[in-house]
Coordinates of C-alpha atoms and ligand atoms in Angstrom, one line a residue:
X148 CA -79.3 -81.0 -48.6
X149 CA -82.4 -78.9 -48.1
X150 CA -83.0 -75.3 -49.6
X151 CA -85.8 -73.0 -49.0
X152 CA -88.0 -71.4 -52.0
X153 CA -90.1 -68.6 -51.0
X154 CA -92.8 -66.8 -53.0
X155 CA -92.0 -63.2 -51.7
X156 CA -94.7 -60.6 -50.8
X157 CA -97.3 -62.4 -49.0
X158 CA -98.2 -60.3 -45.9
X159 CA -97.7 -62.5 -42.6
X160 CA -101.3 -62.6 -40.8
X161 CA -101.8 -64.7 -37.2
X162 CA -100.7 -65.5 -34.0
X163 CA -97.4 -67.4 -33.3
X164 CA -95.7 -68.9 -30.2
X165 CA -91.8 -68.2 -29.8
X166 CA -89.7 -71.5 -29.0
X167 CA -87.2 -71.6 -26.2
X168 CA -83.6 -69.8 -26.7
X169 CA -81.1 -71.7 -28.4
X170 CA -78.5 -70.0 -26.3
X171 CA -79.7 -70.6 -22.8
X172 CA -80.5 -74.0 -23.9
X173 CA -77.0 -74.5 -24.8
X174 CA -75.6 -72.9 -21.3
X175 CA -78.4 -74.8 -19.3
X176 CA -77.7 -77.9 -20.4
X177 CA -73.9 -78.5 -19.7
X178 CA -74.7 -77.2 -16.5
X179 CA -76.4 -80.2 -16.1
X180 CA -72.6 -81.9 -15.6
X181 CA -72.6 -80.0 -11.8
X182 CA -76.1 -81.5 -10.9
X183 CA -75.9 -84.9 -8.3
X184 CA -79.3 -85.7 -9.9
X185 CA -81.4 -85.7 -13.3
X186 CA -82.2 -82.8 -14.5
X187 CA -85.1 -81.3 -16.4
X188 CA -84.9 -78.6 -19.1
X189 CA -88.6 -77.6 -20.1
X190 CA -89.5 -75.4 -23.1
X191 CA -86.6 -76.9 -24.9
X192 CA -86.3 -76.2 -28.3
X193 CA -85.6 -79.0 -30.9
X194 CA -83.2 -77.8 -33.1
X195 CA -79.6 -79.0 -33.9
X196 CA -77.7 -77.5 -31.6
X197 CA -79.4 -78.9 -29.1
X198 CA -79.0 -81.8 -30.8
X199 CA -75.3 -81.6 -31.0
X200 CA -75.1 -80.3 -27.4
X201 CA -77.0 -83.7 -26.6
X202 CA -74.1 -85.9 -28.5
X203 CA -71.6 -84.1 -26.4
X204 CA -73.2 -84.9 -23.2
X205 CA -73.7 -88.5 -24.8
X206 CA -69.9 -89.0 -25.0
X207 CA -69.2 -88.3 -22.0
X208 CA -71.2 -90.9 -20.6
X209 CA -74.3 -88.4 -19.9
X210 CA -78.1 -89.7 -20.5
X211 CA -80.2 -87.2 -22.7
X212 CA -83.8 -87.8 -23.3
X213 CA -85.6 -85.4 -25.1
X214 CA -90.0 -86.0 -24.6
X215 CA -91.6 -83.3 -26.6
X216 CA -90.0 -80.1 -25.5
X217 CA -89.1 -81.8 -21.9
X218 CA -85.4 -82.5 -21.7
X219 CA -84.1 -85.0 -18.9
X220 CA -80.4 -85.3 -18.6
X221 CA -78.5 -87.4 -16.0
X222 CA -74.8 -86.8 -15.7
X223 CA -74.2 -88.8 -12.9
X224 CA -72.9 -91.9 -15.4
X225 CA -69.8 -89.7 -16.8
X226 CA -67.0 -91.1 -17.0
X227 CA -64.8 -89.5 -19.6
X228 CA -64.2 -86.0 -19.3
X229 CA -63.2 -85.3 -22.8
X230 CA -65.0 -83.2 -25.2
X231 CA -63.6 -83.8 -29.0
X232 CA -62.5 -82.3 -31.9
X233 CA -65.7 -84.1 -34.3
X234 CA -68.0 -81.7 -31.6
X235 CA -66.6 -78.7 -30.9
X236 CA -66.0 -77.9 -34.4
X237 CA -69.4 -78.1 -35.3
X238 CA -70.4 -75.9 -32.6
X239 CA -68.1 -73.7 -30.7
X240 CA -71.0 -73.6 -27.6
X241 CA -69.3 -77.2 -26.7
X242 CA -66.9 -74.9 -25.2
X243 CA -68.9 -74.5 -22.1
X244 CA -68.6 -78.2 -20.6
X245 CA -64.8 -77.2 -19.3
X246 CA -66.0 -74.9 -16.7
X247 CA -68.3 -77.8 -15.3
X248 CA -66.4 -80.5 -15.9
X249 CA -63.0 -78.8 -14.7
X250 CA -65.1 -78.0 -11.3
X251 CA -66.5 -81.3 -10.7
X252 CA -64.0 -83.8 -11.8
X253 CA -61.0 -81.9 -11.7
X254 CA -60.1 -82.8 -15.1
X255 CA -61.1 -81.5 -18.5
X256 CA -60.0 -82.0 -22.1
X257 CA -62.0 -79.6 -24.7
X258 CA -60.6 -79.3 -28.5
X259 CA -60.8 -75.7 -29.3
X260 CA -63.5 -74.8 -31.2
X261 CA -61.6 -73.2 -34.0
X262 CA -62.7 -71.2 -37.2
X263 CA -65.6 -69.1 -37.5
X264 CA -67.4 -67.8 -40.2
X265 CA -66.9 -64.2 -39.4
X266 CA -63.5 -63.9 -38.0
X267 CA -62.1 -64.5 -34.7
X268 CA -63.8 -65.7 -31.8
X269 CA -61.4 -65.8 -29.0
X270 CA -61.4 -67.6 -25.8
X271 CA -58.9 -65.9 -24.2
X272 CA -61.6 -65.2 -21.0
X273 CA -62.7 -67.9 -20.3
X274 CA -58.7 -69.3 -19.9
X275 CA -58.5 -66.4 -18.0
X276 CA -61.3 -67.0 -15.5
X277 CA -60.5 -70.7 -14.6
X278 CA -56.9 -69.8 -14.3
X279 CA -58.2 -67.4 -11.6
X280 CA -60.0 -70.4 -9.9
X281 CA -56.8 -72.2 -9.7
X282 CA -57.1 -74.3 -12.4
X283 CA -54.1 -75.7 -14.6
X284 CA -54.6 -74.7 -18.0
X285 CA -52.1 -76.2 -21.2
X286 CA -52.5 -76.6 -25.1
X287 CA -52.1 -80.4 -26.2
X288 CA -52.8 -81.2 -30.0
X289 CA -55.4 -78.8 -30.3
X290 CA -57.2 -78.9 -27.0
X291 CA -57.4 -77.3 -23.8
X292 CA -56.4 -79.2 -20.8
X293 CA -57.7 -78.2 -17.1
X294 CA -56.8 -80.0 -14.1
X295 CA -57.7 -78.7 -10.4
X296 CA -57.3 -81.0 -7.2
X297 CA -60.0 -78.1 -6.1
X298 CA -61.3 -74.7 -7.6
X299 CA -60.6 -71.6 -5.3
X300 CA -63.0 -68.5 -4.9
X301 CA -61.4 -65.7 -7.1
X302 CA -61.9 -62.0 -8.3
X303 CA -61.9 -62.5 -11.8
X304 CA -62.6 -59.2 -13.6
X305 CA -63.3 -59.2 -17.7
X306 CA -62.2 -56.4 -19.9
X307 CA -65.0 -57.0 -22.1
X308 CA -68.3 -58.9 -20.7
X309 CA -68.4 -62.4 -22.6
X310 CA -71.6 -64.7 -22.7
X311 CA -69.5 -67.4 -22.8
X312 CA -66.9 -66.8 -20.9
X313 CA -69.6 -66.0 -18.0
X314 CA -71.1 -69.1 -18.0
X315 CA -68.6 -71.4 -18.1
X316 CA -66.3 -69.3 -15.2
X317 CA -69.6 -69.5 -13.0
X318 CA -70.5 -73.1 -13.8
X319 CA -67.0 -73.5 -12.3
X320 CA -67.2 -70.6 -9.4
X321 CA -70.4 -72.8 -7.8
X322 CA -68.1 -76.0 -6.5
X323 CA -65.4 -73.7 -5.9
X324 CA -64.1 -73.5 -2.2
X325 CA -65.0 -70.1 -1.6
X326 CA -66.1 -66.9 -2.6
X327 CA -66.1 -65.5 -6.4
X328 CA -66.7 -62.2 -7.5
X329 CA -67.3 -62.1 -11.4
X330 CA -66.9 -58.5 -12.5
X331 CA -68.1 -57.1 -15.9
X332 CA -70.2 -60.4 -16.4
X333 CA -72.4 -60.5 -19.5
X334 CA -76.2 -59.4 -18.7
X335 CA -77.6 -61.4 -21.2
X336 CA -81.3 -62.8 -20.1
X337 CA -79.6 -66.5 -21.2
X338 CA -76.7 -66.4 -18.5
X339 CA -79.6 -65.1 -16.2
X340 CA -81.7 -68.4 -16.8
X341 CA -78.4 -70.2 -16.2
X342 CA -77.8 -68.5 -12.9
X343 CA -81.4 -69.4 -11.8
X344 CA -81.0 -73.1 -13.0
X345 CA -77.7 -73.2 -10.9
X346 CA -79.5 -71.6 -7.8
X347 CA -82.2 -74.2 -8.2
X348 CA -79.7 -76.6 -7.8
X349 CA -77.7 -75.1 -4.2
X350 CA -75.9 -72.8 -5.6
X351 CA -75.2 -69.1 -4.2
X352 CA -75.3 -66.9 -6.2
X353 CA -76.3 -63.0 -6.1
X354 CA -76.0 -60.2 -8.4
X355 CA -78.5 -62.2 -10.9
X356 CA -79.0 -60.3 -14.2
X357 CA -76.7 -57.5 -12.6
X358 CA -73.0 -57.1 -13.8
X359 CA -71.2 -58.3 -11.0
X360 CA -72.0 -61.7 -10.4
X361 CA -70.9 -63.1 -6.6
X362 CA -70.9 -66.7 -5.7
X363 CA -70.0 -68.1 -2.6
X364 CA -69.1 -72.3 -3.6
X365 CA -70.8 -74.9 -2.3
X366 CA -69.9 -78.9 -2.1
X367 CA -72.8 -80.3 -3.5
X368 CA -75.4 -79.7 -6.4
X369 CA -78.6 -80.9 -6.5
X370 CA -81.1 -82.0 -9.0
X371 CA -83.5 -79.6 -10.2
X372 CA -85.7 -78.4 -12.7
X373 CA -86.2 -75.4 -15.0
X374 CA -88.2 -73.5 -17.4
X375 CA -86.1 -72.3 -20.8
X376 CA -86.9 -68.4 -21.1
X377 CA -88.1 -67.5 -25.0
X378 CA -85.9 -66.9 -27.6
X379 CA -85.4 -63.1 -27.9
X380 CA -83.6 -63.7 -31.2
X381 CA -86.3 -65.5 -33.1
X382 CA -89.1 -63.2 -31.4
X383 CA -86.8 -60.5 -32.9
X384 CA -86.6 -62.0 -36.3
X385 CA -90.5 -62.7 -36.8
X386 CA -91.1 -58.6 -36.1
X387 CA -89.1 -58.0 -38.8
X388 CA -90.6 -60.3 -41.0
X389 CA -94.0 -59.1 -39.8
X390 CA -92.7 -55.4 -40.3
X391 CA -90.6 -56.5 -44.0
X392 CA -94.3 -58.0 -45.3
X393 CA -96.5 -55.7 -44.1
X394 CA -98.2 -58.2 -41.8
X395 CA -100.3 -58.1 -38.9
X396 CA -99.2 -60.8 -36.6
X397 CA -99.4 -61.5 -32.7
X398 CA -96.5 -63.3 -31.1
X399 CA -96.8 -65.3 -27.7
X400 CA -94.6 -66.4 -25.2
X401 CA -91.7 -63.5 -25.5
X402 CA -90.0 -61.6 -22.7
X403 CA -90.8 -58.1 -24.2
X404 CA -88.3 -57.0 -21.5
X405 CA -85.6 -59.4 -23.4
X406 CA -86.1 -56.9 -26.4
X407 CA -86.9 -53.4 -25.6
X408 CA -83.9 -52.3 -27.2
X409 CA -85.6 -54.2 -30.7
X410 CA -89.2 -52.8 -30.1
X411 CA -87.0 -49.4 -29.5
X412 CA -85.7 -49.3 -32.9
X413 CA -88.8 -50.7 -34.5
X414 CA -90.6 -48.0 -33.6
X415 CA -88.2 -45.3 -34.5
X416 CA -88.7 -47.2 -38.1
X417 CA -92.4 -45.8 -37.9
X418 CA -94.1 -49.5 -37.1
X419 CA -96.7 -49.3 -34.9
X420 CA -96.6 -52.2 -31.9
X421 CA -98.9 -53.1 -29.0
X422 CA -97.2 -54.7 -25.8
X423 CA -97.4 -56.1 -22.8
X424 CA -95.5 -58.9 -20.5
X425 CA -95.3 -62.0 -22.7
X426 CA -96.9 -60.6 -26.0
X427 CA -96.9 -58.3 -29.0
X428 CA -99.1 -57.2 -31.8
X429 CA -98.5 -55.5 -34.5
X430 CA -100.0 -53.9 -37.6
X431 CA -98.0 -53.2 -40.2
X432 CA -100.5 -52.8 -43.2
X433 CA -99.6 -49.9 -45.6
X434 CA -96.3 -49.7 -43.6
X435 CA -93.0 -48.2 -45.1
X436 CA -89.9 -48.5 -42.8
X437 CA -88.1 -45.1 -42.3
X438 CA -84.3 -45.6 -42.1
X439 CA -82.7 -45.7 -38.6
X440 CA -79.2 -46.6 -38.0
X441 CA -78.4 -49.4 -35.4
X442 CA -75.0 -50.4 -33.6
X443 CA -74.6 -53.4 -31.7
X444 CA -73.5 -53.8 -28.2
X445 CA -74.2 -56.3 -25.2
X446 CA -77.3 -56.8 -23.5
X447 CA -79.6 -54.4 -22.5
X448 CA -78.1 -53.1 -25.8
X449 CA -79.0 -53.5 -29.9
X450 CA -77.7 -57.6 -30.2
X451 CA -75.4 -58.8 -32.7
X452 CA -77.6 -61.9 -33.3
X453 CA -80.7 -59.3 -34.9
X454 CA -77.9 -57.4 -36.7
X455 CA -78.1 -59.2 -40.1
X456 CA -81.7 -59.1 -39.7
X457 CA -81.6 -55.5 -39.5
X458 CA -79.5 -54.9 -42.6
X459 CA -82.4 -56.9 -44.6
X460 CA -85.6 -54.6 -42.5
X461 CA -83.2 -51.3 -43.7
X462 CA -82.6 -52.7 -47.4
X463 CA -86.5 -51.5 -48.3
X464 CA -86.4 -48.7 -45.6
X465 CA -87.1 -45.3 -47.0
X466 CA -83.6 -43.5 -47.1
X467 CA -80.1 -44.5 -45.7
X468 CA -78.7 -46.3 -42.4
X469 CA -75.3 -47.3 -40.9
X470 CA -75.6 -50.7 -38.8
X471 CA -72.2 -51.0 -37.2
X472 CA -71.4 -54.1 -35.4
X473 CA -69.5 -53.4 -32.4
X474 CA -69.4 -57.5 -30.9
X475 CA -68.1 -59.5 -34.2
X476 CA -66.3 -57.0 -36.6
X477 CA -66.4 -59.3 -39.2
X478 CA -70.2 -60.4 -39.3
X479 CA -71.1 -59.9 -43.0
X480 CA -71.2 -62.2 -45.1
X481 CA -75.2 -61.6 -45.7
X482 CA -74.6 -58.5 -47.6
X483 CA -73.3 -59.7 -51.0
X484 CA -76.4 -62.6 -50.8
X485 CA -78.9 -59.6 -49.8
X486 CA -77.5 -57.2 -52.5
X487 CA -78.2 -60.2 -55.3
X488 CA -81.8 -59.5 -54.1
X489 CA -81.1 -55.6 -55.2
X490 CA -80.5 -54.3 -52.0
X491 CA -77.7 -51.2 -51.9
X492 CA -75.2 -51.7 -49.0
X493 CA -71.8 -50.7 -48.7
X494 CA -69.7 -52.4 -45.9
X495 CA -66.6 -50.7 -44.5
X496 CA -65.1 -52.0 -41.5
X497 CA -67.7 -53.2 -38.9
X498 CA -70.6 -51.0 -40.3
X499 CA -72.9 -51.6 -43.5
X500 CA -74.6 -48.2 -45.1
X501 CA -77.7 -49.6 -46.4
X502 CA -79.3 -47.4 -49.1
X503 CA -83.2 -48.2 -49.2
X504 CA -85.1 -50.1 -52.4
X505 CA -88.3 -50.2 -53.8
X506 CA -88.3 -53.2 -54.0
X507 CA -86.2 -56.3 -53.8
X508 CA -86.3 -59.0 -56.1
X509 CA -86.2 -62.5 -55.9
X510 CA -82.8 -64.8 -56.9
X511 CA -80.8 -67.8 -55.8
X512 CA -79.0 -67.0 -52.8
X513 CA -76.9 -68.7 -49.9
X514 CA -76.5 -68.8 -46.6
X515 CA -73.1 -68.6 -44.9
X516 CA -74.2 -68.6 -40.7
X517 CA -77.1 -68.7 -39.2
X518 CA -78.6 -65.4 -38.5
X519 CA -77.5 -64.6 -42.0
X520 CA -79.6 -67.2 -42.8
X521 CA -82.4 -65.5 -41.1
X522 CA -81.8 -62.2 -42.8
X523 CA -81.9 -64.2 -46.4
X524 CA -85.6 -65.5 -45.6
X525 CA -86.4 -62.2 -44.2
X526 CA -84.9 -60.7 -47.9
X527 CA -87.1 -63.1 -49.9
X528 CA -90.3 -63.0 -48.1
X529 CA -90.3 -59.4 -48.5
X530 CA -88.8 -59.5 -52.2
X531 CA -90.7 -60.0 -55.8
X532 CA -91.2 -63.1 -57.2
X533 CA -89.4 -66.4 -56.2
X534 CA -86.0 -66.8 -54.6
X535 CA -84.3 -70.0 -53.4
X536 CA -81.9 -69.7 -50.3
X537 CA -79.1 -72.4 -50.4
X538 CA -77.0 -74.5 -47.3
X539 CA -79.8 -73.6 -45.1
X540 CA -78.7 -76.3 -43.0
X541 CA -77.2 -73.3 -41.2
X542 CA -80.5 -72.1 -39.9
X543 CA -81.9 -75.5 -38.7
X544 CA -79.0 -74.9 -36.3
X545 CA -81.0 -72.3 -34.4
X546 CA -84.3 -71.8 -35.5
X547 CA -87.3 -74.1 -34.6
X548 CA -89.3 -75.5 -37.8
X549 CA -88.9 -71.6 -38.9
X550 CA -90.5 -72.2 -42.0
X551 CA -93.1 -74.2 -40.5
X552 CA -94.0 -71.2 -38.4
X553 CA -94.2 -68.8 -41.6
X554 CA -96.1 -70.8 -43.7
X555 CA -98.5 -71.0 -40.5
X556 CA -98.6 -66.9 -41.3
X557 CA -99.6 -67.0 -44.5
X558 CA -96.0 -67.4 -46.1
X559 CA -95.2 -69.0 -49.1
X560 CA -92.1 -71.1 -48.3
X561 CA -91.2 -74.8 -49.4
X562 CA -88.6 -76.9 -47.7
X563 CA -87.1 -78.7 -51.5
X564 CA -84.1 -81.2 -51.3
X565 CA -81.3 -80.4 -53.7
X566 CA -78.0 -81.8 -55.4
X567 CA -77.0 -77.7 -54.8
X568 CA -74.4 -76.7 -52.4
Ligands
EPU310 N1 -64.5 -62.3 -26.5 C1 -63.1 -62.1 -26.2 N2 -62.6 -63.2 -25.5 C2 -63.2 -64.3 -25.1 C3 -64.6 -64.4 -25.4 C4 -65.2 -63.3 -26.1 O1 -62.5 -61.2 -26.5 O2 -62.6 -65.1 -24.4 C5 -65.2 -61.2 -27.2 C6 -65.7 -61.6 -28.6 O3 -64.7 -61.6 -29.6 C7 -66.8 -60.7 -28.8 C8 -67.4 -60.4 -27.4 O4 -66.3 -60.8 -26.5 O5 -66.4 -59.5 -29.3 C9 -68.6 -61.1 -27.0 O6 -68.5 -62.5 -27.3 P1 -69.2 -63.6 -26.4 O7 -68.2 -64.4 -25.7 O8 -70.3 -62.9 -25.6 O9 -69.9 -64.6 -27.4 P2 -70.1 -66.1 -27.3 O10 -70.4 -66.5 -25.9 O11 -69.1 -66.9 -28.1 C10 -72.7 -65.9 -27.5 C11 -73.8 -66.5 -28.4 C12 -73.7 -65.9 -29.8 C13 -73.8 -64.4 -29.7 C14 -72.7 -63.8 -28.7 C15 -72.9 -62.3 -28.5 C16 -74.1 -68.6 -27.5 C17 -74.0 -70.1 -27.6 N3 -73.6 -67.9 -28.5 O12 -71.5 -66.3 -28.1 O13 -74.8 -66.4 -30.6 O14 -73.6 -63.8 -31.0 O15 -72.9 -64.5 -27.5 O16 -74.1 -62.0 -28.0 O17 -74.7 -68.2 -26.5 C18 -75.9 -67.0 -32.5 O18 -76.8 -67.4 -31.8 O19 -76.0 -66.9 -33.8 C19 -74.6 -66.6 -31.9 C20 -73.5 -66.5 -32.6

């Protein structure tokens, strides 16, 4: 097992490139499953997920070749249709090969993914949506069953809009026979770089980055090939970090219209930011964070994924915020680890008043999920003297050679291999 020991306080100084999104990576590439042709998937990101998304694909009789950041992927050799328990269990994103598999071979067996580390993550929509197509949905021994002779065009209306749930009803919508009409779909930028990839491939679809999604079905997918947009959440989590150190960094290769609603609160914190298209700068020298309260919501709003990362950027801000998560209710395990640093946070039912420190100061701590992970490295670069962050196995999920990246900036930070879990 690996741990992380950072030597906080060293202000982050450079230029760095953000890696493609872990989450459209893991959308684009069971789409893969519709295509009558190899695919490619550039500006993929090597990280574990993907990893794990590639075993998946592997067992079901898929090739995956990943060259460098190119990722080729030919589904026409599947032959099982089953995606098991050892998978989805590690990573509940497994849950999006039903919708294309249900679609294109009219059969699909998918365990359910199970716990979470904060709380209940139901699937409910999804079930919903593909019933609406017409497929047949049961529970046997823990997994979801989905049979279809043939899909049907459907209105299929979401009471909440779900990022999951999106993508896999419209991976299924494209081979429907028919018209589709997804209503209150998730906006996300990741389910609009899935859309385009499907489009690339024959599909019709409009309504693309809009909330009402229409698809008309067609027979046939083709191969095609497309470019992974940037990950807003790791752009996200180095301005912090840039912000938490008083840095002065430039980051490449964002979509600064993926994170307006970051920059916005970044610069109600005082920090002053340059911007255009695909870059920021930003000079945080003699910078102090003033306190400003964030609440999460979907996309074009705050996102849930930079919520634990705010808590950290508020934990030395200058007076007192309330981050409320309004996506996962239950998404704080960072706070005790961030408050053995000295930060002052009291959580009460999806919101976390953050009292601003001084200072923070360094200690073991340890990571429970993966963007807490991110908020703990944030907490130690910022903090005094050394601290150690545990079980960081949990960021390697989603981050790309993170620490690589911030030792590139001027951070002190060791990967070490431990006996401690
Ligand atoms: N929801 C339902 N029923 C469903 C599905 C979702 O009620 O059937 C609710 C959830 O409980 C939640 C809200 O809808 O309150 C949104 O959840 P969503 O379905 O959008 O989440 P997801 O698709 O499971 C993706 C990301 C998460 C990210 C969320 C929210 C991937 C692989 N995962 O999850 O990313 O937090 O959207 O933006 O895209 C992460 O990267 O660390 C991560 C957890």
């Amino acid at each position: 097992m690996d741990k992380f020991v950072i030597r906080g306080g060293k202000p982050l100084k450079g230029e760095i490139t953000v890696s493609g999104a872990k989450n459209a990576s893991l959308a684009l590439m069971p789409a893969a499953i519709l295509a009558n042709g190899t695919v490619k998937i550039y500006n993929t990101p090597r990280l574990n997920d993907v990893f794990t998304m590639s075993k998946l694909l592997n067992s079901l009789g898929a090739t995956t070749e990943l060259n460098d950041h190119e990722l080729i992927i030919n589904a026409q050799t599947i032959n099982n249709q089953v995606a098991p328990y050892e998978l989805v269990k590690k990573m509940r994103a497994s849950f999006y090969v039903l919708g294309p598999l249900v679609s294109k071979f009219g059969y699909a067996k998918v365990s359910l993914p199970g716990g979470c580390a904060w709380g209940p993550r139901p699937i409910n929509l999804h079930i919903e949506g593909l019933k609406r197509l017409g497929a047949q949905i049961d529970l046997e021994d823990g997994y979801i069953v989905a049979k279809a002779k043939k899909l049907h065009g459907a209105r299929i209306n979401f009471d909440t809009p779900s990022v999951g749930a999106t993508g896999n009803v419209l991976m299924a919508a494209v081979l429907a026979k028919g018209g589709t009409i997804i209503n209150n779909a998730a906006m996300e930028p990741e389910i609009s770089n899935l859309a385009e990839f499907l489009v690339k491939m024959g599909a019709k679809i409009s309504g693309i980055n809009t909330s009402i999604l229409e698809v008309e079905g067609v027979d046939y997918l083709d191969f095609a090939a497309i470019e992974t947009i940037p990950d807003r959440i790791e752009a996200g989590t180095l301005l912090v970090a840039a912000a938490m150190t008083k840095g002065e960094i430039k980051i490449n290769n964002l979509e600064v219209k993926h994170i307006y609603s970051i920059i916005a609160k970044l610069e109600e914190s005082g920090l002053k930011m340059t911007y255009n298209g695909n870059h920021i700068k930003i000079n945080a020298a003699d910078f102090s964070p003033k306190s400003i309260n964030v609440a999460t919501g979907p996309f074009p709003g705050y996102p849930t994924d930079m919520q634990a990362q705010w808590i950290a950027y508020m934990a030395v801000a200058d007076s007192s915020a309330t981050i409320t998560d309004n996506i996962y209710f239950d998404r704080f395990a960072h706070v005790p680890e961030l408050m053995r640093l000295g930060a002052d946070i009291t959580v009460k039912d999806n919101s976390a008043v953050v009292k601003g420190v001084k200072k923070l100061k360094g200690a073991k701590i340890m990571s429970t999920d993966l963007r807490a992970s991110a908020s703990l490295v944030l907490g130690g670069l910022a903090a005094e003297g050394t601290t150690e962050v545990l079980r960081i196995y949990h960021l390697d999920r989603g981050y790309e050679n993170l620490e690589m990246k911030l030792k590139a900036l001027g951070a002190d930070i060791e990967r070490v291999k431990t006996e401690e879990f």
